[in-house]
C-alpha cells in the first residue's frame, strides 16, 4: 500500500496535479477518470494553470467523470459535468469526444450506465482514476452497503446532499434525485488509482479505509486490495493512522 503524505495544501494539490499530468506525458492517449468536490477543485485548476504556462499535448487524452447527479440539469453549478468543465475541461480545450460523462437526465439510466462502461472499455479501459473520499467512506455515489462487485448504476444520494441540491435547483419533492456512478467493480478495474483526501473531517474515515477491515460498510476499504493504488493525504487526514 502506497501512502503519500503532503506537508501543506499547496504540496497536496501540486502532487495530485502532477499525477494527472505525468500520466498524460507518459501516455498521451490515456483514459483518465476525475472526481468532483472540495478536495479536487484546486488540483483541477492547477493542472489548467500549468498547462497554460507550460503547454503539453492534451488532444489524445480521454477524460471522464466518475459520477454525476441525476434529476437536475447538467448545467446546474453543482452537476459534476459543469464542475469539471469549469475547473479543467474547458481550460485545457478538451473537445466533447474526449470528455465522457454519465447523463444527469435520461429515460433509460441502466442503458446509459452500460453504454458508459462500454465506451470506457472501447477506449482501452481506465489508465488513471483520481478518487475523492466521502466522509462516510463512499466512492463516487457508492454509499455504504453498495455491492463490492457492482457495475455502473444509479444510487440514492445521502439526505443532506439531496436537500442541498433540491434547494439550489428548486427541484420539487416528487422529482427523484440520485447519483449515477461507476460501480466498485469498475473502480477496481482501473489500472492505477490515486485516492486523494485532505482535512480534519476525513481523519476517521481514512483510518477506517486503510486500517479497518475490507467491508461494504466502508466502500473505500476495497482499495486496500487494489494492486496499484496510491493514497495521497495531508497531515490532518492521515492523523488517525498508526504506523
Ligand atoms: C461527492 C462526489 C464524490 C467525491 C466526494 C468527496 O460525493 N460525488 O465523487 O469524491 O463527494 O467530496 P469532497 O472532496 O468535497 O469531500
Short mmCIF file of C-alpha atoms and ligand atoms in Angstrom, two decimals:
data_model
loop_
_atom_site.label_atom_id
_atom_site.label_comp_id
_atom_site.label_asym_id
_atom_site.label_seq_id
_atom_site.Cartn_x
_atom_site.Cartn_y
_atom_site.Cartn_z
CA UNK A 1 0.00 0.00 0.00
CA UNK A 2 1.48 3.32 -1.04
CA UNK A 3 0.71 6.27 1.23
CA UNK A 4 1.97 9.76 0.40
CA UNK A 5 1.56 12.49 3.00
CA UNK A 6 1.79 16.08 1.79
CA UNK A 7 3.16 18.73 4.16
CA UNK A 8 0.93 21.56 3.00
CA UNK A 9 -2.19 22.14 0.98
CA UNK A 10 -0.10 23.52 -1.86
CA UNK A 11 2.06 20.39 -1.87
CA UNK A 12 -1.07 18.22 -1.78
CA UNK A 13 -2.69 19.99 -4.76
CA UNK A 14 0.59 20.09 -6.67
CA UNK A 15 1.32 16.38 -6.12
CA UNK A 16 -2.21 15.45 -7.24
CA UNK A 17 -1.97 17.68 -10.32
CA UNK A 18 1.33 16.12 -11.33
CA UNK A 19 -0.09 12.61 -11.06
CA UNK A 20 -2.52 13.54 -13.85
CA UNK A 21 -0.02 15.50 -15.94
CA UNK A 22 2.59 12.76 -15.52
CA UNK A 23 0.11 10.18 -16.81
CA UNK A 24 -0.67 12.38 -19.83
CA UNK A 25 3.01 12.89 -20.61
CA UNK A 26 3.82 9.19 -20.24
CA UNK A 27 0.86 8.07 -22.37
CA UNK A 28 -0.95 10.86 -24.26
CA UNK A 29 -3.83 8.54 -25.28
CA UNK A 30 -4.66 7.76 -21.65
CA UNK A 31 -8.16 7.38 -20.26
CA UNK A 32 -8.31 9.40 -17.05
CA UNK A 33 -11.19 9.48 -14.55
CA UNK A 34 -11.85 12.54 -12.40
CA UNK A 35 -13.85 13.20 -9.23
CA UNK A 36 -15.53 16.41 -8.16
CA UNK A 37 -15.77 18.04 -4.72
CA UNK A 38 -13.81 20.31 -2.43
CA UNK A 39 -10.73 18.08 -2.46
CA UNK A 40 -10.13 18.00 -6.20
CA UNK A 41 -11.11 21.55 -7.30
CA UNK A 42 -7.70 23.13 -6.64
CA UNK A 43 -5.90 20.27 -8.31
CA UNK A 44 -8.01 20.69 -11.47
CA UNK A 45 -7.38 24.43 -11.57
CA UNK A 46 -3.67 23.83 -11.04
CA UNK A 47 -3.48 21.39 -13.97
CA UNK A 48 -5.12 24.06 -16.14
CA UNK A 49 -2.72 26.72 -14.84
CA UNK A 50 0.36 24.58 -15.51
CA UNK A 51 -0.95 23.78 -18.99
CA UNK A 52 -1.41 27.47 -19.71
CA UNK A 53 2.14 28.31 -18.69
CA UNK A 54 3.83 25.17 -19.98
CA UNK A 55 1.57 23.68 -22.68
CA UNK A 56 1.66 19.90 -23.04
CA UNK A 57 -0.33 17.76 -25.51
CA UNK A 58 -3.92 17.13 -24.48
CA UNK A 59 -5.75 16.14 -27.69
CA UNK A 60 -5.41 12.38 -27.37
CA UNK A 61 -6.41 12.04 -23.71
CA UNK A 62 -9.94 10.95 -22.80
CA UNK A 63 -11.26 12.39 -19.55
CA UNK A 64 -14.38 11.15 -17.84
CA UNK A 65 -16.28 11.88 -14.65
CA UNK A 66 -16.59 9.12 -12.08
CA UNK A 67 -20.15 10.08 -11.17
CA UNK A 68 -22.99 12.51 -11.81
CA UNK A 69 -26.05 13.93 -10.07
CA UNK A 70 -29.29 12.73 -11.67
CA UNK A 71 -32.62 14.58 -11.93
CA UNK A 72 -31.13 18.06 -12.47
CA UNK A 73 -29.80 19.95 -15.48
CA UNK A 74 -26.19 19.20 -16.34
CA UNK A 75 -25.72 22.99 -16.42
CA UNK A 76 -26.53 23.33 -12.71
CA UNK A 77 -23.37 24.60 -10.99
CA UNK A 78 -23.30 21.55 -8.68
CA UNK A 79 -23.57 19.00 -11.51
CA UNK A 80 -20.29 17.12 -11.98
CA UNK A 81 -20.39 17.94 -15.70
CA UNK A 82 -20.41 21.68 -15.06
CA UNK A 83 -17.86 21.46 -12.25
CA UNK A 84 -15.37 19.54 -14.37
CA UNK A 85 -16.00 21.75 -17.40
CA UNK A 86 -15.36 24.95 -15.46
CA UNK A 87 -12.49 23.67 -13.33
CA UNK A 88 -10.49 21.87 -16.02
CA UNK A 89 -12.01 20.64 -19.28
CA UNK A 90 -12.67 23.98 -20.98
CA UNK A 91 -9.38 25.48 -19.85
CA UNK A 92 -7.48 22.55 -21.39
CA UNK A 93 -9.52 22.84 -24.60
CA UNK A 94 -10.72 19.21 -24.42
CA UNK A 95 -13.33 18.52 -27.12
CA UNK A 96 -16.66 16.78 -26.49
CA UNK A 97 -15.46 13.49 -27.94
CA UNK A 98 -12.75 13.32 -25.29
CA UNK A 99 -14.90 14.16 -22.28
CA UNK A 100 -17.30 11.41 -21.20
CA UNK A 101 -19.96 11.89 -18.55
CA UNK A 102 -22.91 9.91 -17.29
CA UNK A 103 -26.14 11.83 -18.08
CA UNK A 104 -27.98 13.90 -15.48
CA UNK A 105 -31.30 13.26 -17.22
CA UNK A 106 -32.20 10.17 -19.21
CA UNK A 107 -35.13 7.84 -19.99
CA UNK A 108 -33.08 4.71 -19.51
CA UNK A 109 -30.31 5.02 -16.96
CA UNK A 110 -29.41 1.31 -16.97
CA UNK A 111 -28.73 1.58 -20.67
CA UNK A 112 -26.76 4.82 -20.20
CA UNK A 113 -24.65 3.22 -17.45
CA UNK A 114 -23.94 0.17 -19.63
CA UNK A 115 -23.02 2.43 -22.59
CA UNK A 116 -20.69 4.47 -20.38
CA UNK A 117 -18.82 1.38 -19.20
CA UNK A 118 -18.65 0.08 -22.75
CA UNK A 119 -17.26 3.34 -24.13
CA UNK A 120 -14.54 3.41 -21.48
CA UNK A 121 -13.68 -0.21 -22.34
CA UNK A 122 -13.66 0.60 -26.07
CA UNK A 123 -11.02 3.23 -25.41
CA UNK A 124 -8.84 0.69 -23.64
CA UNK A 125 -10.07 0.91 -20.04
CA UNK A 126 -9.08 3.29 -17.27
CA UNK A 127 -5.38 4.17 -17.07
CA UNK A 128 -5.66 6.50 -14.09
CA UNK A 129 -8.57 7.16 -11.75
CA UNK A 130 -8.41 10.12 -9.37
CA UNK A 131 -10.78 9.37 -6.48
CA UNK A 132 -12.19 11.57 -3.75
CA UNK A 133 -13.40 10.08 -0.46
CA UNK A 134 -16.76 10.68 1.18
CA UNK A 135 -16.85 11.31 4.93
CA UNK A 136 -18.80 8.05 5.32
CA UNK A 137 -16.35 6.15 3.10
CA UNK A 138 -18.25 6.47 -0.15
CA UNK A 139 -16.54 6.37 -3.53
CA UNK A 140 -18.40 8.23 -6.27
CA UNK A 141 -22.03 7.68 -5.30
CA UNK A 142 -21.37 4.19 -3.93
CA UNK A 143 -22.68 4.70 -0.41
CA UNK A 144 -22.02 2.30 2.50
CA UNK A 145 -23.72 -1.02 1.75
CA UNK A 146 -23.08 -0.82 -2.01
CA UNK A 147 -22.08 -4.14 -3.59
CA UNK A 148 -18.31 -4.57 -3.78
CA UNK A 149 -18.77 -6.28 -7.16
CA UNK A 150 -21.14 -3.63 -8.55
CA UNK A 151 -21.10 -2.06 -12.02
CA UNK A 152 -22.19 1.47 -13.04
CA UNK A 153 -25.62 2.25 -11.61
CA UNK A 154 -27.86 4.96 -10.17
CA UNK A 155 -27.99 5.18 -6.38
CA UNK A 156 -29.73 7.29 -3.76
CA UNK A 157 -27.62 10.17 -2.51
CA UNK A 158 -27.36 11.00 1.18
CA UNK A 159 -30.12 13.10 2.70
CA UNK A 160 -28.05 16.24 3.36
CA UNK A 161 -26.73 16.39 -0.21
CA UNK A 162 -30.19 15.75 -1.63
CA UNK A 163 -31.68 18.57 0.46
CA UNK A 164 -28.97 20.99 -0.66
CA UNK A 165 -29.40 20.14 -4.34
CA UNK A 166 -33.21 20.46 -4.10
CA UNK A 167 -32.80 23.87 -2.51
CA UNK A 168 -30.23 25.09 -5.04
CA UNK A 169 -32.15 23.81 -8.08
CA UNK A 170 -35.74 24.36 -6.84
CA UNK A 171 -36.47 20.70 -7.53
CA UNK A 172 -39.86 19.67 -6.06
CA UNK A 173 -40.02 16.62 -3.74
CA UNK A 174 -41.85 14.46 -6.31
CA UNK A 175 -38.92 14.63 -8.77
CA UNK A 176 -36.42 11.91 -7.81
CA UNK A 177 -32.77 12.88 -7.39
CA UNK A 178 -29.97 10.36 -7.39
CA UNK A 179 -26.36 9.73 -8.26
CA UNK A 180 -25.14 7.85 -11.31
CA UNK A 181 -21.74 6.35 -10.67
CA UNK A 182 -19.23 3.77 -11.77
CA UNK A 183 -19.63 0.73 -9.51
CA UNK A 184 -16.97 -0.56 -7.14
CA UNK A 185 -16.02 -3.34 -9.56
CA UNK A 186 -15.49 -0.76 -12.34
CA UNK A 187 -13.36 1.32 -9.99
CA UNK A 188 -11.23 -1.69 -9.04
CA UNK A 189 -10.61 -2.41 -12.73
CA UNK A 190 -8.72 0.88 -13.20
CA UNK A 191 -5.07 0.12 -13.87
CA UNK A 192 -3.93 2.86 -11.50
CA UNK A 193 -5.77 4.77 -8.79
CA UNK A 194 -4.84 7.83 -6.75
CA UNK A 195 -7.19 8.44 -3.83
CA UNK A 196 -7.00 11.99 -2.51
CA UNK A 197 -8.21 13.01 0.96
CA UNK A 198 -7.46 16.11 2.97
CA UNK A 199 -8.71 17.81 6.11
CA UNK A 200 -9.75 17.00 9.65
CA UNK A 201 -13.18 15.78 8.56
CA UNK A 202 -11.50 12.84 6.77
CA UNK A 203 -9.23 11.68 9.65
CA UNK A 204 -11.52 8.97 10.98
CA UNK A 205 -12.66 7.61 7.64
CA UNK A 206 -9.09 7.48 6.31
CA UNK A 207 -8.20 5.33 9.31
CA UNK A 208 -11.17 3.01 8.69
CA UNK A 209 -10.43 2.87 4.95
CA UNK A 210 -6.78 1.88 5.42
CA UNK A 211 -6.55 0.16 8.77
CA UNK A 212 -10.02 -1.32 9.22
CA UNK A 213 -11.48 -4.43 7.59
CA UNK A 214 -12.45 -4.50 3.92
CA UNK A 215 -16.23 -4.19 4.14
CA UNK A 216 -19.18 -2.79 2.15
CA UNK A 217 -19.83 -0.57 5.22
CA UNK A 218 -16.76 1.42 4.13
CA UNK A 219 -16.76 1.20 0.31
CA UNK A 220 -13.31 2.81 0.05
CA UNK A 221 -11.80 -0.01 2.14
CA UNK A 222 -11.89 -2.15 -1.01
CA UNK A 223 -8.95 -0.07 -2.28
CA UNK A 224 -6.72 -1.98 0.17
CA UNK A 225 -6.99 -4.82 -2.36
CA UNK A 226 -6.03 -2.78 -5.43
CA UNK A 227 -2.56 -3.61 -6.80
CA UNK A 228 -1.67 -0.01 -7.75
CA UNK A 229 -3.46 2.49 -5.55
CA UNK A 230 -1.71 5.46 -4.01
CA UNK A 231 -3.34 7.23 -1.07
CA UNK A 232 -2.43 10.92 -1.20
CA UNK A 233 -3.24 12.52 2.16
CA UNK A 234 -2.48 15.67 4.07
CA UNK A 235 -1.30 15.71 7.69
CA UNK A 236 -4.84 16.10 9.06
CA UNK A 237 -6.40 13.33 7.01
CA UNK A 238 -3.57 10.96 7.96
CA UNK A 239 -3.57 11.90 11.67
CA UNK A 240 -5.51 8.77 12.76
CA UNK A 241 -3.18 6.26 11.08
CA UNK A 242 -0.83 4.14 13.15
CA UNK A 243 2.43 3.06 11.54
C1 LIG B 1 -19.14 13.65 -3.64
C2 LIG B 1 -18.76 13.21 -5.03
C3 LIG B 1 -17.58 12.26 -4.99
C4 LIG B 1 -16.46 12.90 -4.21
C5 LIG B 1 -16.90 13.16 -2.78
C6 LIG B 1 -15.85 13.85 -1.91
O1 LIG B 1 -19.88 12.67 -3.01
N1 LIG B 1 -19.89 12.58 -5.69
O2 LIG B 1 -17.14 11.97 -6.30
O3 LIG B 1 -15.35 12.08 -4.23
O4 LIG B 1 -18.03 13.99 -2.83
O5 LIG B 1 -16.10 15.23 -1.83
P1 LIG B 1 -15.18 16.27 -1.09
O6 LIG B 1 -13.89 16.26 -1.78
O7 LIG B 1 -15.91 17.58 -1.25
O8 LIG B 1 -15.08 15.85 0.33
#
